[in-house]
Coordinates of C-alpha atoms and ligand atoms in Angstrom, one line a residue:
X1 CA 93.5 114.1 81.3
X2 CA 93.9 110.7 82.3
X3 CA 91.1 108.4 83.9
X4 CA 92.1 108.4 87.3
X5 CA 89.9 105.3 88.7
X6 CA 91.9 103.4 91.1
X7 CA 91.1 99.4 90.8
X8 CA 92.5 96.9 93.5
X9 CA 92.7 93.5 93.3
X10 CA 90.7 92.6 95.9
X11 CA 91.7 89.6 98.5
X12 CA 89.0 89.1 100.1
X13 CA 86.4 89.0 96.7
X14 CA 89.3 87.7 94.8
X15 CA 88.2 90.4 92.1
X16 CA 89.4 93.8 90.7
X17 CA 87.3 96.1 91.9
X18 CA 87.3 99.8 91.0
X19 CA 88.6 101.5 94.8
X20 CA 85.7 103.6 96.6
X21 CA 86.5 104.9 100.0
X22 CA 84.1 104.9 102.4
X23 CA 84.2 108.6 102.9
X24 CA 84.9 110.8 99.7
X25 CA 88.3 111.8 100.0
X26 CA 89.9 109.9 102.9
X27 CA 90.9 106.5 103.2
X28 CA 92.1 104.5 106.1
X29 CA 94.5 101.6 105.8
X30 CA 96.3 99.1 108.4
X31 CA 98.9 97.1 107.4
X32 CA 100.5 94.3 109.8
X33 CA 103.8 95.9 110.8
X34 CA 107.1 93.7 112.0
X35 CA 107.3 91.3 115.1
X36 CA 110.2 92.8 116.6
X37 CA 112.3 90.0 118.2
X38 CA 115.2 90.1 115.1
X39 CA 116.5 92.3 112.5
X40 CA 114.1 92.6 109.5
X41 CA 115.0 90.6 106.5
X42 CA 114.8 91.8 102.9
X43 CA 111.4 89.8 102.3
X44 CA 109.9 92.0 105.3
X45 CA 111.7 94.9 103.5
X46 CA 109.6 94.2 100.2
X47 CA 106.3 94.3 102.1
X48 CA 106.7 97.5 103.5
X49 CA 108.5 99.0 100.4
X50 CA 105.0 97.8 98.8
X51 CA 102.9 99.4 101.2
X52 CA 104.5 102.8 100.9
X53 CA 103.9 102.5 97.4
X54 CA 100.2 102.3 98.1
X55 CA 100.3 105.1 100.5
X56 CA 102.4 107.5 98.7
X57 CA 99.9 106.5 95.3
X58 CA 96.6 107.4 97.4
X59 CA 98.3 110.2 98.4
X60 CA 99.1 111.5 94.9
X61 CA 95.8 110.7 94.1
X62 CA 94.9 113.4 96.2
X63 CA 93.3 111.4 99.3
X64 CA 93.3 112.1 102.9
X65 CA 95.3 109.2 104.5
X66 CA 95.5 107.3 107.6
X67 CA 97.9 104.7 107.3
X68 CA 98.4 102.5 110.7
X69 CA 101.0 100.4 111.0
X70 CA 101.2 98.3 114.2
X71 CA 104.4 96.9 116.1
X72 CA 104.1 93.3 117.3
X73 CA 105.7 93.3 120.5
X74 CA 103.9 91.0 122.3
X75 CA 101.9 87.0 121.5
X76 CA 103.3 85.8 118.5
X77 CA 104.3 83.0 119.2
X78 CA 106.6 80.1 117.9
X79 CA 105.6 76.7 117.5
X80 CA 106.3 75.3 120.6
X81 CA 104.4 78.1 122.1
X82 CA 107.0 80.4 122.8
X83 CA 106.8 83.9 122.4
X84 CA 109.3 85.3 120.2
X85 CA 110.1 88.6 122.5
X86 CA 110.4 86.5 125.3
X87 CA 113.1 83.7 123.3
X88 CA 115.0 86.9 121.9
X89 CA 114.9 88.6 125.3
X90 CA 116.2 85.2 126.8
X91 CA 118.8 85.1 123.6
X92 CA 120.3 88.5 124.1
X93 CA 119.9 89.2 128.3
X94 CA 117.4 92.2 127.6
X95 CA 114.2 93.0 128.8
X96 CA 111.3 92.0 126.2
X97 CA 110.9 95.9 126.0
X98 CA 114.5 96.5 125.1
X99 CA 114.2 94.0 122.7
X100 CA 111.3 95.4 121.2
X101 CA 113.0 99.0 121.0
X102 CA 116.2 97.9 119.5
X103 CA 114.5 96.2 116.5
X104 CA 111.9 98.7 116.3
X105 CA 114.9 101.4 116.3
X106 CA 116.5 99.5 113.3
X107 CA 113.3 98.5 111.3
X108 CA 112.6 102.3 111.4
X109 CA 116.7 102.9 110.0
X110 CA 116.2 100.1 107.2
X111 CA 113.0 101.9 106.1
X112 CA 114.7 105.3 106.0
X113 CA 117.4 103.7 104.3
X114 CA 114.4 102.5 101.6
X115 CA 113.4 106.1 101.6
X116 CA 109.5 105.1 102.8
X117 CA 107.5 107.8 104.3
X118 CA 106.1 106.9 108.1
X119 CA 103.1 105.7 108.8
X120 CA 100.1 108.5 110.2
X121 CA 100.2 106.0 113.3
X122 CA 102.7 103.5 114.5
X123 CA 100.5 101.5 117.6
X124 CA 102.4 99.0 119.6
X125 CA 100.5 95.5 120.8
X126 CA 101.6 95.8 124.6
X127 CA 100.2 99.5 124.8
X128 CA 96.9 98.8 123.7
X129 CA 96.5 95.3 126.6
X130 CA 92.8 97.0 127.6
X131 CA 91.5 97.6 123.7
X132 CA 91.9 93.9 123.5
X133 CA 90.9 92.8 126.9
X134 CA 87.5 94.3 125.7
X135 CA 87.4 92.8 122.9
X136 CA 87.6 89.4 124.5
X137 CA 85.3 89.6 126.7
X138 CA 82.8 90.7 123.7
X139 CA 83.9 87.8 121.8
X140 CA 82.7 85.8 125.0
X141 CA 79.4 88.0 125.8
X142 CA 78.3 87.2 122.1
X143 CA 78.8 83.5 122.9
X144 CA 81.9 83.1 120.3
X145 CA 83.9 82.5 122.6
X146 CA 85.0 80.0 125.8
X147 CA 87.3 80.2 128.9
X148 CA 89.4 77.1 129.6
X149 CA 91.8 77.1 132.8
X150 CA 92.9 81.1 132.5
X151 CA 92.8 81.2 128.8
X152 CA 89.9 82.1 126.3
X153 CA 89.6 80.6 122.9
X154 CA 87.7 81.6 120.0
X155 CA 84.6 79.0 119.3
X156 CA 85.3 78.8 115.3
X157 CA 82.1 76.1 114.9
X158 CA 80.0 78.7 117.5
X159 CA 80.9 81.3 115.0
X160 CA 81.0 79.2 111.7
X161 CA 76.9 78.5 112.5
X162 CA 76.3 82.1 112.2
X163 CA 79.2 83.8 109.9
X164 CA 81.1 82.2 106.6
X165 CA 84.2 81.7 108.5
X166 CA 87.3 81.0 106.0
X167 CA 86.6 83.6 103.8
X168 CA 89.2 85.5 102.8
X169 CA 92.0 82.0 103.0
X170 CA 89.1 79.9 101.5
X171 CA 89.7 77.3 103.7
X172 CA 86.8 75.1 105.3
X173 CA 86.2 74.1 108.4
X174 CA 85.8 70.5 107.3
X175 CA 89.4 70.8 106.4
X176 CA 90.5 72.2 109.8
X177 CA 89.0 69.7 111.4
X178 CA 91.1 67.3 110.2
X179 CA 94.3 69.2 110.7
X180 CA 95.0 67.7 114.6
X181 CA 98.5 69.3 114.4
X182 CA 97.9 71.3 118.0
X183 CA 99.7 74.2 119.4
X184 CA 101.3 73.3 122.7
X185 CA 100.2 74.9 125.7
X186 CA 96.7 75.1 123.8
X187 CA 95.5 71.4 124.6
X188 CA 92.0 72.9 126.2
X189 CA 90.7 73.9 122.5
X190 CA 87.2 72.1 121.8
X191 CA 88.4 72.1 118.2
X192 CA 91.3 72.2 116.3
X193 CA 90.8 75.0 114.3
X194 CA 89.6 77.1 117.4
X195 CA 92.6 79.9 118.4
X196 CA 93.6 81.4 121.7
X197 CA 92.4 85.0 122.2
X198 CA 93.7 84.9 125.6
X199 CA 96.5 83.0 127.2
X200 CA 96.8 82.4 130.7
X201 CA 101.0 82.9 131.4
X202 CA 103.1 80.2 133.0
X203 CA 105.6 81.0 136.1
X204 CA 108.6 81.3 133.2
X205 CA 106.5 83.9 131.2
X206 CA 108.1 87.6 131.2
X207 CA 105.3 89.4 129.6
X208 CA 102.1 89.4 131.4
X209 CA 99.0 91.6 132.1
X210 CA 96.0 91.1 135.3
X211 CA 92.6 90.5 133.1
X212 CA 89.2 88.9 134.4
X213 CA 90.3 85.7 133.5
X214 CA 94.4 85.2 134.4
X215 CA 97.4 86.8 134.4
X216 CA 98.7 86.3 131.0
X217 CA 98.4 87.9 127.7
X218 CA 96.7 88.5 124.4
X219 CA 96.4 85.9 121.5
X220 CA 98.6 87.3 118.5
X221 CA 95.7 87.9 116.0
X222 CA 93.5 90.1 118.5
X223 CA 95.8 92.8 118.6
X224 CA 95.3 94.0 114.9
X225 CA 91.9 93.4 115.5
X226 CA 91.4 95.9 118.3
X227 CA 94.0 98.3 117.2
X228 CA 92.3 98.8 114.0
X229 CA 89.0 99.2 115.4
X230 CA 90.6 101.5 117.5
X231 CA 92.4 104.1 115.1
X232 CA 90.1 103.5 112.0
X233 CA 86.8 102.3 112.6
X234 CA 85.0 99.3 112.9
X235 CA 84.6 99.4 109.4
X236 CA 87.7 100.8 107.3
X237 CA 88.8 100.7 103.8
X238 CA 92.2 98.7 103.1
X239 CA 94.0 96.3 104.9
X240 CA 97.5 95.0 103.8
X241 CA 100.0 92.3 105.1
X242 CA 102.2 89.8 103.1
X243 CA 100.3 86.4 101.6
X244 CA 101.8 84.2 104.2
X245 CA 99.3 86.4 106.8
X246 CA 96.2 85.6 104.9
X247 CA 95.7 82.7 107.4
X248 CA 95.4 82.5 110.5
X249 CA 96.0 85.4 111.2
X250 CA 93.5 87.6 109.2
X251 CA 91.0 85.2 108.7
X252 CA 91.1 84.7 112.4
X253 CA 91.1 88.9 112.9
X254 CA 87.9 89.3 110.6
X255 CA 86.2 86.6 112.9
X256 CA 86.9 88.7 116.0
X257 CA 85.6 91.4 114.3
X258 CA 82.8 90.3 113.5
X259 CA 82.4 88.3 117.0
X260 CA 82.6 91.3 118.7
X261 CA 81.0 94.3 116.8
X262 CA 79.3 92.3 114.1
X263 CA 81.4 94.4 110.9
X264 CA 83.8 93.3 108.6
X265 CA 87.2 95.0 109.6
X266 CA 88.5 96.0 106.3
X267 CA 86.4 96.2 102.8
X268 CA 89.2 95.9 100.1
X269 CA 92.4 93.3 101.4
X270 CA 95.7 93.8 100.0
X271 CA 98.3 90.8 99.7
X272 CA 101.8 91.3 98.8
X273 CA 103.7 88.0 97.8
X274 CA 107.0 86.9 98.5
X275 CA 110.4 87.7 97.8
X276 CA 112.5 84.1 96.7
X277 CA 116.0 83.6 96.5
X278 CA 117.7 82.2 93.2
X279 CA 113.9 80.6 93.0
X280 CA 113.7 79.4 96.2
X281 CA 111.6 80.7 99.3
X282 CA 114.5 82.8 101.6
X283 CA 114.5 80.6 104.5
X284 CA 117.3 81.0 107.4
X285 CA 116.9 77.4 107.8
X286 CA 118.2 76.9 104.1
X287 CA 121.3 79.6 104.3
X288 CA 119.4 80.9 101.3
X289 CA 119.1 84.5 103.1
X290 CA 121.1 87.3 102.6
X291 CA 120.9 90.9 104.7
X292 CA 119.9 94.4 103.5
X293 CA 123.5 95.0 104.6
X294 CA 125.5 92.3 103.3
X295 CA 123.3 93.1 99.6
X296 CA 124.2 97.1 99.5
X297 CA 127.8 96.2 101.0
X298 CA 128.0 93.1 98.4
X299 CA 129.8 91.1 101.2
X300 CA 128.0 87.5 100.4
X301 CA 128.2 84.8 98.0
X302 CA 125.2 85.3 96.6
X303 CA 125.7 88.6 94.6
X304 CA 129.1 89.3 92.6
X305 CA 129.4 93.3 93.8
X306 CA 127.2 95.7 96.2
X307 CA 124.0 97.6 95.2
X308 CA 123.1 100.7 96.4
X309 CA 119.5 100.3 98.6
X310 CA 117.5 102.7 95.8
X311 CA 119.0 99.8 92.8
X312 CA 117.4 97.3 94.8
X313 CA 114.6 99.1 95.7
X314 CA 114.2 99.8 91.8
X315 CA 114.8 95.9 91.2
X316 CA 112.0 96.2 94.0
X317 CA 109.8 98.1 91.6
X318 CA 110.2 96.4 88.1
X319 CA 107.5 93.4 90.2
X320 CA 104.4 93.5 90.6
X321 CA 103.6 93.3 94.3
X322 CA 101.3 90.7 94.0
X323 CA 103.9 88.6 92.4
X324 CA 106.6 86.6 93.5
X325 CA 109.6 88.2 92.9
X326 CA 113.1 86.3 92.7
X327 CA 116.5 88.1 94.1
X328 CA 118.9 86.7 91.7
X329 CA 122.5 88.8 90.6
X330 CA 121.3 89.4 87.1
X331 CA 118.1 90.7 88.0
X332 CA 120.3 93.1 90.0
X333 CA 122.4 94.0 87.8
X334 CA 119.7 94.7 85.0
X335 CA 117.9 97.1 88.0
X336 CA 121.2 99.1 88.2
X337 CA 121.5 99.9 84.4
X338 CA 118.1 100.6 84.4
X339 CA 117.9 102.8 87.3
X340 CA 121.0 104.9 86.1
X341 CA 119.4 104.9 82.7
X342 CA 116.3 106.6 84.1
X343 CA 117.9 109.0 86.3
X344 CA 120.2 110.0 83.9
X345 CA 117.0 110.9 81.6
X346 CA 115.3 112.7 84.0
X347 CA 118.6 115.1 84.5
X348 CA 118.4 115.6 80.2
X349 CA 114.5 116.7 80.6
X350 CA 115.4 119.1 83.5
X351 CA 117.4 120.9 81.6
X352 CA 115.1 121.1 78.3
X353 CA 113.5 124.1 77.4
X354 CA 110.1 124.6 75.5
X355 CA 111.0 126.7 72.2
X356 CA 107.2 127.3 71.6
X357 CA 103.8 127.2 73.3
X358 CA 103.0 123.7 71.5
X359 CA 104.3 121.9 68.9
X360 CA 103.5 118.3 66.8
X361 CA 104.2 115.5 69.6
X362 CA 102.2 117.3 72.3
X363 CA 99.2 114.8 72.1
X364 CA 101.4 111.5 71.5
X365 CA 103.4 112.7 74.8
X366 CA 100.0 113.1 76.8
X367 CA 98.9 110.4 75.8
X368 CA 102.4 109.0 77.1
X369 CA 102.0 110.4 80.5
X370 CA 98.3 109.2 80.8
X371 CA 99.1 105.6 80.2
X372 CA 102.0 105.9 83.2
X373 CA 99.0 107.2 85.3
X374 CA 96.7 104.2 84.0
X375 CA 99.3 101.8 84.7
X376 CA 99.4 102.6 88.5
X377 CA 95.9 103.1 88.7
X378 CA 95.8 99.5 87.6
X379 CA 95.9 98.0 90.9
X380 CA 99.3 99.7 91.9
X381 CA 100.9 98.4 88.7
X382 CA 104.6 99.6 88.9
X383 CA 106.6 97.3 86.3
X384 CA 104.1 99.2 83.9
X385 CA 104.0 102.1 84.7
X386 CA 108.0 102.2 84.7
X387 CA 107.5 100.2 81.4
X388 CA 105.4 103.2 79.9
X389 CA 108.1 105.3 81.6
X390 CA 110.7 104.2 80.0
X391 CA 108.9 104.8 76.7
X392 CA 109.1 108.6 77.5
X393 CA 113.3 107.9 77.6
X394 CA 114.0 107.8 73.9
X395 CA 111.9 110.6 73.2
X396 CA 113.7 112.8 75.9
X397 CA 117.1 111.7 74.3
X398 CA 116.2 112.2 71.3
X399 CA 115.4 116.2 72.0
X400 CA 118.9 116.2 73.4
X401 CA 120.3 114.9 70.6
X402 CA 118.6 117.2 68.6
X403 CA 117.1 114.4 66.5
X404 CA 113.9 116.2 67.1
X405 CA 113.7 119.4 67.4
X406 CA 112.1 121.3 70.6
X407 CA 109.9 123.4 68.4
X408 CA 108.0 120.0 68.6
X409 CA 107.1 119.8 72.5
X410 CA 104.7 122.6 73.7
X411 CA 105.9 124.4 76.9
X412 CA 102.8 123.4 78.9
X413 CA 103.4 119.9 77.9
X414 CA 107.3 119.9 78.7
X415 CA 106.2 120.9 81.9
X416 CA 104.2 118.4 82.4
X417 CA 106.1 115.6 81.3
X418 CA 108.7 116.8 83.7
X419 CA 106.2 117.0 86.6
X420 CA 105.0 113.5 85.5
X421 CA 108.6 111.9 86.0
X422 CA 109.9 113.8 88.8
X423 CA 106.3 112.5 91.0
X424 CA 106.5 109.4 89.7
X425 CA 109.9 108.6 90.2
X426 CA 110.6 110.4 93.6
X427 CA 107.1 110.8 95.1
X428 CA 105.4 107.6 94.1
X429 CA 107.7 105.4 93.9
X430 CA 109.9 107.2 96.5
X431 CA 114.0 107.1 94.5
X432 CA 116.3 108.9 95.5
X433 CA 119.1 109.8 92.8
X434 CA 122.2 107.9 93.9
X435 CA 124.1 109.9 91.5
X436 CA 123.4 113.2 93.5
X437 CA 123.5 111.5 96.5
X438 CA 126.9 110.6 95.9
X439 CA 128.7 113.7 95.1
X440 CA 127.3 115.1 98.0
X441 CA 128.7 112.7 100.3
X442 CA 131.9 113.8 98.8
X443 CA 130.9 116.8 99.4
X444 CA 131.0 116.5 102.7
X445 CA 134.1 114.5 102.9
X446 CA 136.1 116.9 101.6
X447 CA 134.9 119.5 103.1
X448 CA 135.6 117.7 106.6
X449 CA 138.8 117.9 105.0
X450 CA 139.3 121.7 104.2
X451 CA 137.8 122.8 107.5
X452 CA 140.2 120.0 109.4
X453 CA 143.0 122.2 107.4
X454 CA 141.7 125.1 108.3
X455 CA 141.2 124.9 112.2
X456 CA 145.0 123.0 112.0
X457 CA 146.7 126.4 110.8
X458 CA 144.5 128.4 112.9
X459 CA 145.7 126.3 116.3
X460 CA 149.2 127.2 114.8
X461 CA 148.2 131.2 114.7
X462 CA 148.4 131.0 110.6
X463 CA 146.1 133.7 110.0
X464 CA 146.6 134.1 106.7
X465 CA 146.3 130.4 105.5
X466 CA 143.1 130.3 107.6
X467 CA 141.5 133.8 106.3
X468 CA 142.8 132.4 102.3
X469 CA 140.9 129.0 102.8
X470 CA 137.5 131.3 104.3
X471 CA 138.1 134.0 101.3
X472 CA 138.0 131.2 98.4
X473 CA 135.5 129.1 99.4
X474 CA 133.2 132.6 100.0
X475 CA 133.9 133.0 96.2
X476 CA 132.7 129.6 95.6
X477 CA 129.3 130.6 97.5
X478 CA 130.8 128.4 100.6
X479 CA 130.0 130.3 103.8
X480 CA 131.9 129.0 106.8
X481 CA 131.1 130.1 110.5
X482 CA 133.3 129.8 113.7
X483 CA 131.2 128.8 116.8
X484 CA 131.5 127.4 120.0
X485 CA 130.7 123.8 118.8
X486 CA 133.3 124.5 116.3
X487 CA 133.2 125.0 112.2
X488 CA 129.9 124.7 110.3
X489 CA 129.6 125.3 106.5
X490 CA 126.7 126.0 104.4
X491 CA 126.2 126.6 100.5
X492 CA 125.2 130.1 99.6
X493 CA 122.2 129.6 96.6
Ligands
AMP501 P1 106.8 89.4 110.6 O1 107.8 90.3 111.2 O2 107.2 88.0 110.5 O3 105.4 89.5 111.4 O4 106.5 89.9 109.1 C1 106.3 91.2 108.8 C2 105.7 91.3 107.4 O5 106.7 90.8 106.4 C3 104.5 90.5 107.2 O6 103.5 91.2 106.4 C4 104.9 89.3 106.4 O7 103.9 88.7 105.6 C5 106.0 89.9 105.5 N1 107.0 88.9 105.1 C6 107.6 87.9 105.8 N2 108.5 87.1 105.0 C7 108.4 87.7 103.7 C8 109.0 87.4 102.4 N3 109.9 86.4 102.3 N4 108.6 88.1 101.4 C9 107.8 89.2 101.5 N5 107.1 89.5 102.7 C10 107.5 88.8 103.8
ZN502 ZN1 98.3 91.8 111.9

């Protein structure tokens, strides 16, 4: 068996460390979740396809997990100091919450679509107003903090005299000082790198809550802060976001932890980087953006023909997460061949069967499987591991070909090479086969089709047409049922 050590590379020691949870057996991880004022875009789409990777590995692994991931839906704000639910509320004549529900609706379709598994707890911002109310007012009891007409900031030089602040971004103070650039409607900060933890709302502000110091609303960072603390601990084991969220915002959230309780939030941080376009950063601004949509449907100029959302979750897969990775046609169209390639191998090794109890390759195919497992292990490696995976291919076709003979594979080892690929490939990394996915759609169209038939030579009292269509699909193990609702189908196994 394979050394199963899990290492990280760890943001906030900027080291690999081998992963220890705090309680044997269970691990709690919070990942930043979307702000959701717009649809999600595809680089959003790569940080949560990473995280479910994560998840779905410590799973496997055998641990117990708790995987939060918040909703923003309330204090992130633009640069001029707008709030983004209020701007797309204004945008689209809804109510912030509307807002908040329609994208939250279609970030939860885009994600099925990417076949991720659902986080153990999904906690919205405005639903957890109190948790953060307290917090502030700790912030202020420890002296870290200061009230300024309605709003409370967070003293970063109060703090930096007793805590290293600028860990985890490793930026200085000294350096923050100089940046003047000020956030407007924040021109009572003592400092320039000081941050709002409360805001105190103006007449035009929709979202506001009654708190000791104003009617307003909560800075954007404190909400991961106390919703965290809330569902895993004041002290937990992983926390995840993209890079660009490495500052402010959680450097700013592991000062208000520790302002308030005294205790580092999260003891391993997890970064994902970015996802570029034809080598640049996607950016709206730029028209260097393309949808989920417009890439499975192909409709855009920047990719020659659609691809399916597991090929581009594959294409997804061949990076490492902590890398940039560039969307470019070619590297789609690589994904594709290689995605079919390893599907298609997978249906050859289901249908081998072991001739003997073990045979001459037995050990060099372990050995195979163990370095897949290594791979992951190695900080969530997946171009690796798919590398070592891919390995495995030739030997698999070359059974079917009969180039090697069967006699060589052991049956406990055939089994396990098939229960190798079939978690890595659909648990861990989370495919689907598009192949199978496919016919069954078909499936289903024409089978719309035969029942439509059906009920039409029924309505014109065609019994026998209607009994012949029920009779041979029953000898093709199709059962159909008449009910009120009208015609349902199954397949008989
Ligand atoms: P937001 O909805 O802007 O709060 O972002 C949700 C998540 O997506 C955050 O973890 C961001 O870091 C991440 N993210 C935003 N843009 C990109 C990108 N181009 N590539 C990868 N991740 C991104
Ligand atoms: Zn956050």
């Amino acid at each position: 068996m394979s050394d199963n050590t899990l290492f990280i590379v760890n943001s906030l020691t900027r080291t690999k460390e081998a992963f220890t949870p705090s309680t044997p057996g269970y691990v709690g991880m919070y990942v930043c979740g979307p702000t959701v004022y717009s649809d999600v875009h595809l680089g959003n789409c790569r940080t949560f396809v990473s995280f479910d990777l994560i998840y779905r590995y410590l799973l496997y692994l055998g641990y117990k997990v708790r995987y939060v991931r918040n909703i923003t839906d309330v204090g992130h704000l633009l640069d001029d100091g707008e709030d983004r639910m209020s701007k797309g509320a204004k945008a689209e004549q809804l109510e912030p919450m509307e807002v908040a529900q329609k994208y939250s609706n279609g970030f939860h379709a885009m994600m099925d679509i990417f076949n991720t598994l659902r986080p153990s707890i999904e906690p919205r911002a405005t639903g957890h107003i109190i948790e953060q109310i307290e917090m502030v007012q700790q912030i202020l009891d420890n002296g870290y903090g200061y009230e300024a007409n309605g709003s409370v900031y967070f003293d970063t030089l109060a703090y930096a005299k007793d805590h290293p602040y600028g860990e985890l971004s490793g930026r200085i103070i000294e350096d923050l000082l100089a940046e003047s650039r000020d956030l407007k409607k924040q021109t009572d900060k003592k400092h320039p790198s000081d941050f709002a933890i409360w805001m105190k709302a103006d007449e035009s502000h929709i979202m506001k809550w009654e708190s000791p110091w104003s009617l307003g609303f909560p800075g954007w960072h404190l909400e991961c802060s106390a919703m965290s603390t809330k569902y895993l601990g004041e002290n937990f084991d992983i926390h995840g976001g993209g890079n660009d969220l490495k500052f402010p915002h959680h450097e700013n959230e592991i000062a208000q932890n520790k302002a308030s309780c005294g205790c580092t939030p999260a003891r391993y941080w997890v970064h994902t980087n970015m996802l570029l376009m034809n080598g640049k950063k996607m950016s709206k601004s730029d028209g260097n953006t393309i949808t989920p949509d417009q890439l499975f449907t192909g409709e855009s100029e920047h990719v020659s023909k659609g691809y399916s959302p597991m090929v581009v979750k594959f294409f997804m897969l061949q990076c490492h997460y902590n890398s940039t990775l560039d969307l470019t046609d070619g590297g789609l169209q690589a994904a594709e061949k290689g995605y079919q390639r390893i599907m298609e191998a997978y249906k050859t090794l289901t249908g081998l069967e072991a001739t003997s109890e073990s045979g001459s390759d037995d050990a060099k195919l372990n050995a195979m499987l163990d370095a897949v497992i290594t791979e992951m292990s190695d900080d969530f490696n997946t171009p690796k591991a798919l590398g070592k995976l891919f390995e495995i291919v030739p030997e698999i076709n070359k059974y079917q070909d009969g180039i090697l003979d069967l006699r060589n594979v052991g049956s406990e080892t055939l089994t396990r090479v098939k229960s190798v690929m079939h978690d890595f490939l659909f648990e861990i990394f989370g495919l689907r086969n598009d192949a199978e996915s496919g016919s069954m759609d078909k499936m289903d169209g024409l089978m719309s089709l035969v029942v439509d038939l059906r009920a039409q030579a029924r309505e014109q009292k065609d019994w026998p047409t209607s009994d012949l269509i029920r009779d041979q699909l029953a000898d093709l193990n199709i059962v159909i049922k008449d009910g009120k609702d009208g015609t349902t189908w199954t397949i008989k196994n």
